[in-house]
Amino acid sequence: MSDEYKTSPYRRHQNDVEARGSRREYAEDDEEGLGPFDIFRTKSAPADRLRRWRQAALVLNASRRFRYTLDLKKEEERKQLIAKIRMHAQVLRAAVLFQTGGQGPNGTPKEVPSSPTRFGDFGVSAEELVAFSREHDLSLLQNIGGVNGVAEKLKSNPEKGIPEDEADLVNRKKAFGSNTYPRKKGRSFWRFVWDACRDTTLIILMVAAAASLALGIKTEGIKEGWYDGGSIAIAVLIVIIFTAVSDYKQSLQFQNLNEEKQNIQMEVIRSGRRIKVSIFEIVVGDVLPLKIGDQVPADGLVIAGHSLAIDESSMTGESKIVHKDSTREPFLMSGCKVADGYGTMLVTSVGINTEWGLLMASISEDNGEETPLQVRLNGVATFIGFVGLSVAVLVLGVLVARFFLGKTTNPDGSKQFIRGKTKVGEAIDGFVKIFTVAVTIVVVAVPEGLPLAVTLTLAYSMRKMMADKALVRRLSACETMGSATTICSDKTGTLTLNQMTVVEVFACGKKIDSPDNKSMLPPTVISYLIEGIAQNTTGSVFVPEGSEAFEISGSPTEKAILQWGVNLGMDFSAVRSDSVIIHAFPFNSEKKRGGVALKMSDSEVRVHWKGAAEIVLDSCKSYIDANDQVTEMDEDKLSLFKKAIEEMAVGSLRCVAIAYRPYPLEKVPASDEELDNWQLPEEELILLAIVGIKDPCRPGVKDSVLLCTNAGVKVRMVTGDNLQTARAIALECGILGSKADVVEPNIIEGKVFRNMTETQRADVADRISVMGRSSPNDKLLLVQALRKKGHVVAVTGDGTNDAPALHEADIGLAMGIQGTEVAKESSDIIILDDNFASVVKVVRWGRSVYANIQKFIQFQLTVNVAALIINVVAAVSSGNVPLNAVQLLWVNLIMDTLGALALATEAPTDHLMHRAPVGRREPLITNIMWRNLLIQALYQVTVLLVLNFRGNKILNLEHETKDRAFKVKNTLIFNAFVLCQIFNEVNARKPDEINVWRGVTKNHLFMGIIGLEVLLQVVIIFFLGKFASTIRLSWQLWIVSVAIGIVSWPLAIVGKLIPVPERPFGEYFKKKSGLMSNGSL
């Protein structure tokens, strides 16, 4: 029933010179011999590579840790479900085909199934439409009256669409449903609470708390005995609630962003006018124009099509391009892509009544995705976790041994355990308290929130990037953009405004002084120009009733030429009704031209071409002169036209040539099949005009390019335009510094680069600043060459054929306004305003993500190191730990959930764009970070251990009772330790700057969290002494606590004056281990 569209002249063939080069899905060689956590590119990473790091990670709460990573099991189930649904659809169609074939030529035609559920005055029901649409039943469609019959029953005009009437739209939604499908509800808040409860260490602590509670009540009574166990339980509960609230807020942000991703804007024809609406607002009966790269938004029928080819792989699973027309193969399936050609469709089924709707309703759409930084942080968390686990086991062993050997004493000096005298319940209670401390050390030591901090900062950044006109489709791209070393940018619409106007015309062998002056052009030239402009276009001109204003739609180039045609007196509708398009060659970014064959009312055939000026000119053998006569084009005239093109290009104009030729009717293929595969004649053309279209540079683009250059990111222009036009714009934008830079290979033509060997391309790729007359495959070859040279490449693209380059690049940036759906689906980030300045903002945000994570790591590791050392040294030396379970849980809350919220949501600063890109293989913890955290940790450990061992004397507590002195000293240690973290949190904002307070008041969230931490600390000390085992401190000791904490600020300033080597510390250890393995020092 459907033929594979193999012979299309517009498709790229295997032997096409422009299709050289191969695509690399995933460069495993780049990561050979590296550890499980060294994944520098998660884009297209194989499942076994992703599974490997999951198995290597030390995880306490898998449901929370892996929430925002790809669920490999669910992904496999999803693929199987899609395959089943596709198989079901194919079986249905096969049955229809079999039934139709069995009837033979004289078979009884199918009756339309009667339906009692018709709504309103529509002549067909949703069930009837679904019957022939889902089964692709052509005989059933013919019984209804074909495409026009269906349109009539749906009260839709095949040319003007449905009325722009709100009541009519509501009726259609009631009768046939809306273009939405049931979506799985997001997780509720209680689900996040449950996930937080599944943390292994928290479960152990709750069990220990229950045991302590039972023993405490038994030995001391319910009034006093519930404090120890109850306080741990309450602390754990607070941790769970804080964690759940933070995670829930993140999930809501991702949910909103996912909805934004799915909200595609489509062009529809209503009341004869082309307007843009959300894909969810499309209704049955709508008439939609389709062009290459569009997604089919609903099930429907082809009204008219020219070389219309659909990629149905998303629905059938087969990589097969199928030719569509209004008679033999009219059925269009929602979710498929337009691979070639253009046409119009009538919507017959929407939402859940389409196979795509069923598919989307059946599968979980967003299944998570890990980012390289997330994977690396899991590695860091695993390493720290193993160290913490070892320390916890050591502390547990030492404390248990000291306890049962009678070496552990109470604050009053009495032994806690005496063999034969201590009751079993008291011994068990003592052991439970020791075990609780050890488990709490694990809670603090294993930074479970570290990998999740990436998700937090990404969620925050993605939300803010939306305001900066960038929609992130892949999480990993957000952070990878911070490592970008080069941006390969389109010219049109990205570096320029995409507001095009025809400003120069060269026709009849001379320059036309005023492009809109009809009197300067002969009548035949005007007639043929208007004919070619009106028919050889995918745009349209609409004149509302009772208005003289024109509404022109189409691409910016089409709109500029159509406007020029209107200025020349073109009546768009009248011209289009004077002739019939018998075949079309849609504009193609590889061939850089498009054409149509027209059959006139007098049966004459004319072929019109429009495209890149020098390419169309090469096919011209003659032109129409000022006397309205067709004149042969000699060498002198050819040189004159070429010079005109060059002068326009030097003036940064886009040059488009318009030409035609008559064609004998008898040579036009007679059968539909031959006509489908007919290659339009493109030789011996007659030149009508060369037009120069002005597209001004965007304001501020030169500053944006300079900002990138200063940030170590090289901007390259890759355009399909003339090399001279590209050169002029590149000089204007600052991509080329001066005319001295205008030498090969700084500026190169696509075919020159394409014809080089792979080695030659790799050699010159670094030096290329401008590539003109490039095909999409040239862009792909450039991306591959740059990546092989070690670059992290960002690429912009808007066309369907840009998809391979967008996929191959480390970061694919599709244009939101001019970009096709195919380009957007292959991209990682969509630039909503098509503006290069927005691309630069994405670079800033990418660097901000990396910088914020590094701030959080520095802060968290400082807390980890200090808390572990203080407790270990105290436990080994005295048998008591100054920081108990409840206090450690509070510290964990500060450094984990609250710390991540405060530091992972810092906005990007200009300082980020004054440093080089972060290499993907550079260590996560830099030498500067090591210096900062070791200085702070060493200070905290020294001061607090001195207080632990000499506190009674220093604080003049010797006259107090031992019990009170013990509590005052430990409360001061706890208070000073927490305040040290709060002050150090401010230090962590600017790891490499002296002034850490700059901009702090602008970050309201940071200020709020610092205030909350201080407030809660005061509440704990003053009012929750029983729970936290603390005592109220005098105002003098509060001053001491604040003084100990505030010293971290001047200490950080002094520390930043200490120089650090450029070579990462980790490399010294690697070298040392390498020497040791070779048997030498």
mmCIF file with all atom_site columns, N, CA and C in Angstrom, residues 829-883:
data_model
loop_
_atom_site.group_PDB
_atom_site.id
_atom_site.type_symbol
_atom_site.label_atom_id
_atom_site.label_alt_id
_atom_site.label_comp_id
_atom_site.label_asym_id
_atom_site.label_entity_id
_atom_site.label_seq_id
_atom_site.pdbx_PDB_ins_code
_atom_site.Cartn_x
_atom_site.Cartn_y
_atom_site.Cartn_z
_atom_site.occupancy
_atom_site.B_iso_or_equiv
_atom_site.pdbx_formal_charge
_atom_site.auth_seq_id
_atom_site.auth_comp_id
_atom_site.auth_asym_id
_atom_site.auth_atom_id
_atom_site.pdbx_PDB_model_num
ATOM 1   N N  . ILE A 1 829 ? 19.331 21.904 23.979 1.00 0.00 ? 829 ILE A N  1
ATOM 2   C CA . ILE A 1 829 ? 18.786 23.165 24.495 1.00 0.00 ? 829 ILE A CA 1
ATOM 3   C C  . ILE A 1 829 ? 18.122 23.892 23.329 1.00 0.00 ? 829 ILE A C  1
ATOM 4   N N  . ILE A 1 830 ? 16.950 24.492 23.582 1.00 0.00 ? 830 ILE A N  1
ATOM 5   C CA . ILE A 1 830 ? 16.271 25.279 22.553 1.00 0.00 ? 830 ILE A CA 1
ATOM 6   C C  . ILE A 1 830 ? 16.410 26.760 22.909 1.00 0.00 ? 830 ILE A C  1
ATOM 7   N N  . ILE A 1 831 ? 16.985 27.536 21.989 1.00 0.00 ? 831 ILE A N  1
ATOM 8   C CA . ILE A 1 831 ? 17.124 28.984 22.188 1.00 0.00 ? 831 ILE A CA 1
ATOM 9   C C  . ILE A 1 831 ? 15.825 29.629 21.700 1.00 0.00 ? 831 ILE A C  1
ATOM 10  N N  . LEU A 1 832 ? 14.989 30.055 22.642 1.00 0.00 ? 832 LEU A N  1
ATOM 11  C CA . LEU A 1 832 ? 13.619 30.443 22.324 1.00 0.00 ? 832 LEU A CA 1
ATOM 12  C C  . LEU A 1 832 ? 13.518 31.701 21.470 1.00 0.00 ? 832 LEU A C  1
ATOM 13  N N  . ASP A 1 833 ? 14.500 32.602 21.574 1.00 0.00 ? 833 ASP A N  1
ATOM 14  C CA . ASP A 1 833 ? 14.424 33.845 20.793 1.00 0.00 ? 833 ASP A CA 1
ATOM 15  C C  . ASP A 1 833 ? 15.413 33.862 19.634 1.00 0.00 ? 833 ASP A C  1
ATOM 16  N N  . ASP A 1 834 ? 16.084 32.730 19.361 1.00 0.00 ? 834 ASP A N  1
ATOM 17  C CA . ASP A 1 834 ? 17.030 32.599 18.235 1.00 0.00 ? 834 ASP A CA 1
ATOM 18  C C  . ASP A 1 834 ? 18.191 33.585 18.332 1.00 0.00 ? 834 ASP A C  1
ATOM 19  N N  . ASN A 1 835 ? 18.474 34.098 19.505 1.00 0.00 ? 835 ASN A N  1
ATOM 20  C CA . ASN A 1 835 ? 19.449 35.181 19.665 1.00 0.00 ? 835 ASN A CA 1
ATOM 21  C C  . ASN A 1 835 ? 20.778 34.639 20.181 1.00 0.00 ? 835 ASN A C  1
ATOM 22  N N  . PHE A 1 836 ? 21.889 35.063 19.548 1.00 0.00 ? 836 PHE A N  1
ATOM 23  C CA . PHE A 1 836 ? 23.204 34.589 19.980 1.00 0.00 ? 836 PHE A CA 1
ATOM 24  C C  . PHE A 1 836 ? 23.503 35.021 21.415 1.00 0.00 ? 836 PHE A C  1
ATOM 25  N N  . ALA A 1 837 ? 22.980 36.167 21.822 1.00 0.00 ? 837 ALA A N  1
ATOM 26  C CA . ALA A 1 837 ? 23.198 36.632 23.195 1.00 0.00 ? 837 ALA A CA 1
ATOM 27  C C  . ALA A 1 837 ? 22.633 35.626 24.199 1.00 0.00 ? 837 ALA A C  1
ATOM 28  N N  . SER A 1 838 ? 21.549 34.951 23.828 1.00 0.00 ? 838 SER A N  1
ATOM 29  C CA . SER A 1 838 ? 20.972 33.922 24.710 1.00 0.00 ? 838 SER A CA 1
ATOM 30  C C  . SER A 1 838 ? 21.881 32.704 24.797 1.00 0.00 ? 838 SER A C  1
ATOM 31  N N  . VAL A 1 839 ? 22.592 32.407 23.704 1.00 0.00 ? 839 VAL A N  1
ATOM 32  C CA . VAL A 1 839 ? 23.568 31.303 23.713 1.00 0.00 ? 839 VAL A CA 1
ATOM 33  C C  . VAL A 1 839 ? 24.675 31.611 24.723 1.00 0.00 ? 839 VAL A C  1
ATOM 34  N N  . VAL A 1 840 ? 25.117 32.865 24.748 1.00 0.00 ? 840 VAL A N  1
ATOM 35  C CA . VAL A 1 840 ? 26.166 33.277 25.687 1.00 0.00 ? 840 VAL A CA 1
ATOM 36  C C  . VAL A 1 840 ? 25.662 33.178 27.129 1.00 0.00 ? 840 VAL A C  1
ATOM 37  N N  . LYS A 1 841 ? 24.383 33.504 27.342 1.00 0.00 ? 841 LYS A N  1
ATOM 38  C CA . LYS A 1 841 ? 23.807 33.367 28.685 1.00 0.00 ? 841 LYS A CA 1
ATOM 39  C C  . LYS A 1 841 ? 23.795 31.908 29.124 1.00 0.00 ? 841 LYS A C  1
ATOM 40  N N  . VAL A 1 842 ? 23.568 31.006 28.170 1.00 0.00 ? 842 VAL A N  1
ATOM 41  C CA . VAL A 1 842 ? 23.596 29.569 28.481 1.00 0.00 ? 842 VAL A CA 1
ATOM 42  C C  . VAL A 1 842 ? 24.995 29.159 28.926 1.00 0.00 ? 842 VAL A C  1
ATOM 43  N N  . VAL A 1 843 ? 26.030 29.721 28.282 1.00 0.00 ? 843 VAL A N  1
ATOM 44  C CA . VAL A 1 843 ? 27.416 29.442 28.690 1.00 0.00 ? 843 VAL A CA 1
ATOM 45  C C  . VAL A 1 843 ? 27.630 29.892 30.136 1.00 0.00 ? 843 VAL A C  1
ATOM 46  N N  . ARG A 1 844 ? 27.146 31.081 30.464 1.00 0.00 ? 844 ARG A N  1
ATOM 47  C CA . ARG A 1 844 ? 27.259 31.610 31.838 1.00 0.00 ? 844 ARG A CA 1
ATOM 48  C C  . ARG A 1 844 ? 26.582 30.677 32.831 1.00 0.00 ? 844 ARG A C  1
ATOM 49  N N  . TRP A 1 845 ? 25.372 30.237 32.500 1.00 0.00 ? 845 TRP A N  1
ATOM 50  C CA . TRP A 1 845 ? 24.644 29.356 33.408 1.00 0.00 ? 845 TRP A CA 1
ATOM 51  C C  . TRP A 1 845 ? 25.350 28.007 33.542 1.00 0.00 ? 845 TRP A C  1
ATOM 52  N N  . GLY A 1 846 ? 25.899 27.508 32.442 1.00 0.00 ? 846 GLY A N  1
ATOM 53  C CA . GLY A 1 846 ? 26.638 26.243 32.501 1.00 0.00 ? 846 GLY A CA 1
ATOM 54  C C  . GLY A 1 846 ? 27.829 26.332 33.435 1.00 0.00 ? 846 GLY A C  1
ATOM 55  N N  . ARG A 1 847 ? 28.549 27.442 33.343 1.00 0.00 ? 847 ARG A N  1
ATOM 56  C CA . ARG A 1 847 ? 29.697 27.640 34.235 1.00 0.00 ? 847 ARG A CA 1
ATOM 57  C C  . ARG A 1 847 ? 29.234 27.825 35.681 1.00 0.00 ? 847 ARG A C  1
ATOM 58  N N  . SER A 1 848 ? 28.076 28.467 35.829 1.00 0.00 ? 848 SER A N  1
ATOM 59  C CA . SER A 1 848 ? 27.522 28.691 37.169 1.00 0.00 ? 848 SER A CA 1
ATOM 60  C C  . SER A 1 848 ? 27.176 27.365 37.843 1.00 0.00 ? 848 SER A C  1
ATOM 61  N N  . VAL A 1 849 ? 26.612 26.429 37.070 1.00 0.00 ? 849 VAL A N  1
ATOM 62  C CA . VAL A 1 849 ? 26.280 25.103 37.619 1.00 0.00 ? 849 VAL A CA 1
ATOM 63  C C  . VAL A 1 849 ? 27.528 24.454 38.204 1.00 0.00 ? 849 VAL A C  1
ATOM 64  N N  . TYR A 1 850 ? 28.596 24.443 37.424 1.00 0.00 ? 850 TYR A N  1
ATOM 65  C CA . TYR A 1 850 ? 29.846 23.809 37.859 1.00 0.00 ? 850 TYR A CA 1
ATOM 66  C C  . TYR A 1 850 ? 30.422 24.526 39.079 1.00 0.00 ? 850 TYR A C  1
ATOM 67  N N  . ALA A 1 851 ? 30.415 25.868 39.017 1.00 0.00 ? 851 ALA A N  1
ATOM 68  C CA . ALA A 1 851 ? 30.975 26.662 40.125 1.00 0.00 ? 851 ALA A CA 1
ATOM 69  C C  . ALA A 1 851 ? 30.179 26.452 41.408 1.00 0.00 ? 851 ALA A C  1
ATOM 70  N N  . ASN A 1 852 ? 28.850 26.409 41.312 1.00 0.00 ? 852 ASN A N  1
ATOM 71  C CA . ASN A 1 852 ? 28.003 26.220 42.493 1.00 0.00 ? 852 ASN A CA 1
ATOM 72  C C  . ASN A 1 852 ? 28.227 24.859 43.132 1.00 0.00 ? 852 ASN A C  1
ATOM 73  N N  . ILE A 1 853 ? 28.397 23.855 42.313 1.00 0.00 ? 853 ILE A N  1
ATOM 74  C CA . ILE A 1 853 ? 28.657 22.512 42.845 1.00 0.00 ? 853 ILE A CA 1
ATOM 75  C C  . ILE A 1 853 ? 29.998 22.489 43.571 1.00 0.00 ? 853 ILE A C  1
ATOM 76  N N  . GLN A 1 854 ? 30.991 23.170 42.989 1.00 0.00 ? 854 GLN A N  1
ATOM 77  C CA . GLN A 1 854 ? 32.307 23.212 43.645 1.00 0.00 ? 854 GLN A CA 1
ATOM 78  C C  . GLN A 1 854 ? 32.233 23.946 44.983 1.00 0.00 ? 854 GLN A C  1
ATOM 79  N N  . LYS A 1 855 ? 31.428 24.990 45.059 1.00 0.00 ? 855 LYS A N  1
ATOM 80  C CA . LYS A 1 855 ? 31.242 25.706 46.333 1.00 0.00 ? 855 LYS A CA 1
ATOM 81  C C  . LYS A 1 855 ? 30.660 24.765 47.382 1.00 0.00 ? 855 LYS A C  1
ATOM 82  N N  . PHE A 1 856 ? 29.650 24.005 46.965 1.00 0.00 ? 856 PHE A N  1
ATOM 83  C CA . PHE A 1 856 ? 28.982 23.096 47.889 1.00 0.00 ? 856 PHE A CA 1
ATOM 84  C C  . PHE A 1 856 ? 29.925 21.980 48.343 1.00 0.00 ? 856 PHE A C  1
ATOM 85  N N  . ILE A 1 857 ? 30.724 21.460 47.403 1.00 0.00 ? 857 ILE A N  1
ATOM 86  C CA . ILE A 1 857 ? 31.690 20.398 47.762 1.00 0.00 ? 857 ILE A CA 1
ATOM 87  C C  . ILE A 1 857 ? 32.676 20.914 48.798 1.00 0.00 ? 857 ILE A C  1
ATOM 88  N N  . GLN A 1 858 ? 33.216 22.125 48.552 1.00 0.00 ? 858 GLN A N  1
ATOM 89  C CA . GLN A 1 858 ? 34.188 22.697 49.490 1.00 0.00 ? 858 GLN A CA 1
ATOM 90  C C  . GLN A 1 858 ? 33.570 22.844 50.874 1.00 0.00 ? 858 GLN A C  1
ATOM 91  N N  . PHE A 1 859 ? 32.347 23.357 50.921 1.00 0.00 ? 859 PHE A N  1
ATOM 92  C CA . PHE A 1 859 ? 31.663 23.548 52.203 1.00 0.00 ? 859 PHE A CA 1
ATOM 93  C C  . PHE A 1 859 ? 31.403 22.208 52.892 1.00 0.00 ? 859 PHE A C  1
ATOM 94  N N  . GLN A 1 860 ? 30.877 21.244 52.129 1.00 0.00 ? 860 GLN A N  1
ATOM 95  C CA . GLN A 1 860 ? 30.498 19.971 52.740 1.00 0.00 ? 860 GLN A CA 1
ATOM 96  C C  . GLN A 1 860 ? 31.715 19.174 53.215 1.00 0.00 ? 860 GLN A C  1
ATOM 97  N N  . LEU A 1 861 ? 32.773 19.186 52.416 1.00 0.00 ? 861 LEU A N  1
ATOM 98  C CA . LEU A 1 861 ? 33.966 18.424 52.814 1.00 0.00 ? 861 LEU A CA 1
ATOM 99  C C  . LEU A 1 861 ? 34.621 19.026 54.060 1.00 0.00 ? 861 LEU A C  1
ATOM 100 N N  . THR A 1 862 ? 34.537 20.339 54.199 1.00 0.00 ? 862 THR A N  1
ATOM 101 C CA . THR A 1 862 ? 35.077 20.980 55.411 1.00 0.00 ? 862 THR A CA 1
ATOM 102 C C  . THR A 1 862 ? 34.342 20.456 56.643 1.00 0.00 ? 862 THR A C  1
ATOM 103 N N  . VAL A 1 863 ? 33.019 20.395 56.567 1.00 0.00 ? 863 VAL A N  1
ATOM 104 C CA . VAL A 1 863 ? 32.210 19.881 57.684 1.00 0.00 ? 863 VAL A CA 1
ATOM 105 C C  . VAL A 1 863 ? 32.542 18.417 57.937 1.00 0.00 ? 863 VAL A C  1
ATOM 106 N N  . ASN A 1 864 ? 32.627 17.647 56.858 1.00 0.00 ? 864 ASN A N  1
ATOM 107 C CA . ASN A 1 864 ? 32.927 16.217 56.984 1.00 0.00 ? 864 ASN A CA 1
ATOM 108 C C  . ASN A 1 864 ? 34.240 15.969 57.714 1.00 0.00 ? 864 ASN A C  1
ATOM 109 N N  . VAL A 1 865 ? 35.276 16.611 57.200 1.00 0.00 ? 865 VAL A N  1
ATOM 110 C CA . VAL A 1 865 ? 36.624 16.396 57.746 1.00 0.00 ? 865 VAL A CA 1
ATOM 111 C C  . VAL A 1 865 ? 36.664 16.808 59.216 1.00 0.00 ? 865 VAL A C  1
ATOM 112 N N  . ALA A 1 866 ? 36.137 18.007 59.524 1.00 0.00 ? 866 ALA A N  1
ATOM 113 C CA . ALA A 1 866 ? 36.196 18.518 60.904 1.00 0.00 ? 866 ALA A CA 1
ATOM 114 C C  . ALA A 1 866 ? 35.403 17.627 61.858 1.00 0.00 ? 866 ALA A C  1
ATOM 115 N N  . ALA A 1 867 ? 34.156 17.272 61.498 1.00 0.00 ? 867 ALA A N  1
ATOM 116 C CA . ALA A 1 867 ? 33.307 16.465 62.385 1.00 0.00 ? 867 ALA A CA 1
ATOM 117 C C  . ALA A 1 867 ? 33.921 15.083 62.634 1.00 0.00 ? 867 ALA A C  1
ATOM 118 N N  . LEU A 1 868 ? 34.453 14.478 61.591 1.00 0.00 ? 868 LEU A N  1
ATOM 119 C CA . LEU A 1 868 ? 35.038 13.135 61.738 1.00 0.00 ? 868 LEU A CA 1
ATOM 120 C C  . LEU A 1 868 ? 36.262 13.159 62.640 1.00 0.00 ? 868 LEU A C  1
ATOM 121 N N  . ILE A 1 869 ? 37.177 14.111 62.374 1.00 0.00 ? 869 ILE A N  1
ATOM 122 C CA . ILE A 1 869 ? 38.420 14.149 63.151 1.00 0.00 ? 869 ILE A CA 1
ATOM 123 C C  . ILE A 1 869 ? 38.125 14.445 64.621 1.00 0.00 ? 869 ILE A C  1
ATOM 124 N N  . ILE A 1 870 ? 37.233 15.423 64.870 1.00 0.00 ? 870 ILE A N  1
ATOM 125 C CA . ILE A 1 870 ? 36.914 15.791 66.261 1.00 0.00 ? 870 ILE A CA 1
ATOM 126 C C  . ILE A 1 870 ? 36.364 14.578 67.020 1.00 0.00 ? 870 ILE A C  1
ATOM 127 N N  . ASN A 1 871 ? 35.401 13.879 66.444 1.00 0.00 ? 871 ASN A N  1
ATOM 128 C CA . ASN A 1 871 ? 34.788 12.740 67.134 1.00 0.00 ? 871 ASN A CA 1
ATOM 129 C C  . ASN A 1 871 ? 35.739 11.557 67.280 1.00 0.00 ? 871 ASN A C  1
ATOM 130 N N  . VAL A 1 872 ? 36.554 11.306 66.256 1.00 0.00 ? 872 VAL A N  1
ATOM 131 C CA . VAL A 1 872 ? 37.482 10.163 66.320 1.00 0.00 ? 872 VAL A CA 1
ATOM 132 C C  . VAL A 1 872 ? 38.536 10.389 67.394 1.00 0.00 ? 872 VAL A C  1
ATOM 133 N N  . VAL A 1 873 ? 39.167 11.567 67.361 1.00 0.00 ? 873 VAL A N  1
ATOM 134 C CA . VAL A 1 873 ? 40.234 11.855 68.331 1.00 0.00 ? 873 VAL A CA 1
ATOM 135 C C  . VAL A 1 873 ? 39.678 11.818 69.755 1.00 0.00 ? 873 VAL A C  1
ATOM 136 N N  . ALA A 1 874 ? 38.499 12.439 69.952 1.00 0.00 ? 874 ALA A N  1
ATOM 137 C CA . ALA A 1 874 ? 37.889 12.458 71.288 1.00 0.00 ? 874 ALA A CA 1
ATOM 138 C C  . ALA A 1 874 ? 37.528 11.047 71.730 1.00 0.00 ? 874 ALA A C  1
ATOM 139 N N  . ALA A 1 875 ? 36.981 10.243 70.816 1.00 0.00 ? 875 ALA A N  1
ATOM 140 C CA . ALA A 1 875 ? 36.561 8.879  71.161 1.00 0.00 ? 875 ALA A CA 1
ATOM 141 C C  . ALA A 1 875 ? 37.756 8.012  71.553 1.00 0.00 ? 875 ALA A C  1
ATOM 142 N N  . VAL A 1 876 ? 38.815 8.090  70.767 1.00 0.00 ? 876 VAL A N  1
ATOM 143 C CA . VAL A 1 876 ? 39.994 7.241  71.016 1.00 0.00 ? 876 VAL A CA 1
ATOM 144 C C  . VAL A 1 876 ? 40.695 7.656  72.301 1.00 0.00 ? 876 VAL A C  1
ATOM 145 N N  . SER A 1 877 ? 40.758 8.968  72.552 1.00 0.00 ? 877 SER A N  1
ATOM 146 C CA . SER A 1 877 ? 41.537 9.440  73.701 1.00 0.00 ? 877 SER A CA 1
ATOM 147 C C  . SER A 1 877 ? 40.758 9.421  75.020 1.00 0.00 ? 877 SER A C  1
ATOM 148 N N  . SER A 1 878 ? 39.453 9.789  74.961 1.00 0.00 ? 878 SER A N  1
ATOM 149 C CA . SER A 1 878 ? 38.727 9.903  76.228 1.00 0.00 ? 878 SER A CA 1
ATOM 150 C C  . SER A 1 878 ? 37.519 8.985  76.343 1.00 0.00 ? 878 SER A C  1
ATOM 151 N N  . GLY A 1 879 ? 37.114 8.395  75.220 1.00 0.00 ? 879 GLY A N  1
ATOM 152 C CA . GLY A 1 879 ? 35.963 7.491  75.271 1.00 0.00 ? 879 GLY A CA 1
ATOM 153 C C  . GLY A 1 879 ? 34.642 8.205  75.179 1.00 0.00 ? 879 GLY A C  1
ATOM 154 N N  . ASN A 1 880 ? 34.646 9.532  75.076 1.00 0.00 ? 880 ASN A N  1
ATOM 155 C CA . ASN A 1 880 ? 33.415 10.314 74.913 1.00 0.00 ? 880 ASN A CA 1
ATOM 156 C C  . ASN A 1 880 ? 33.507 11.137 73.635 1.00 0.00 ? 880 ASN A C  1
ATOM 157 N N  . VAL A 1 881 ? 32.359 11.367 72.988 1.00 0.00 ? 881 VAL A N  1
ATOM 158 C CA . VAL A 1 881 ? 32.365 12.210 71.784 1.00 0.00 ? 881 VAL A CA 1
ATOM 159 C C  . VAL A 1 881 ? 31.667 13.515 72.121 1.00 0.00 ? 881 VAL A C  1
ATOM 160 N N  . PRO A 1 882 ? 32.256 14.668 71.756 1.00 0.00 ? 882 PRO A N  1
ATOM 161 C CA . PRO A 1 882 ? 31.656 15.951 72.095 1.00 0.00 ? 882 PRO A CA 1
ATOM 162 C C  . PRO A 1 882 ? 30.372 16.237 71.308 1.00 0.00 ? 882 PRO A C  1
ATOM 163 N N  . LEU A 1 883 ? 30.258 15.630 70.093 1.00 0.00 ? 883 LEU A N  1
ATOM 164 C CA . LEU A 1 883 ? 29.064 15.845 69.268 1.00 0.00 ? 883 LEU A CA 1
ATOM 165 C C  . LEU A 1 883 ? 28.233 14.566 69.268 1.00 0.00 ? 883 LEU A C  1
#
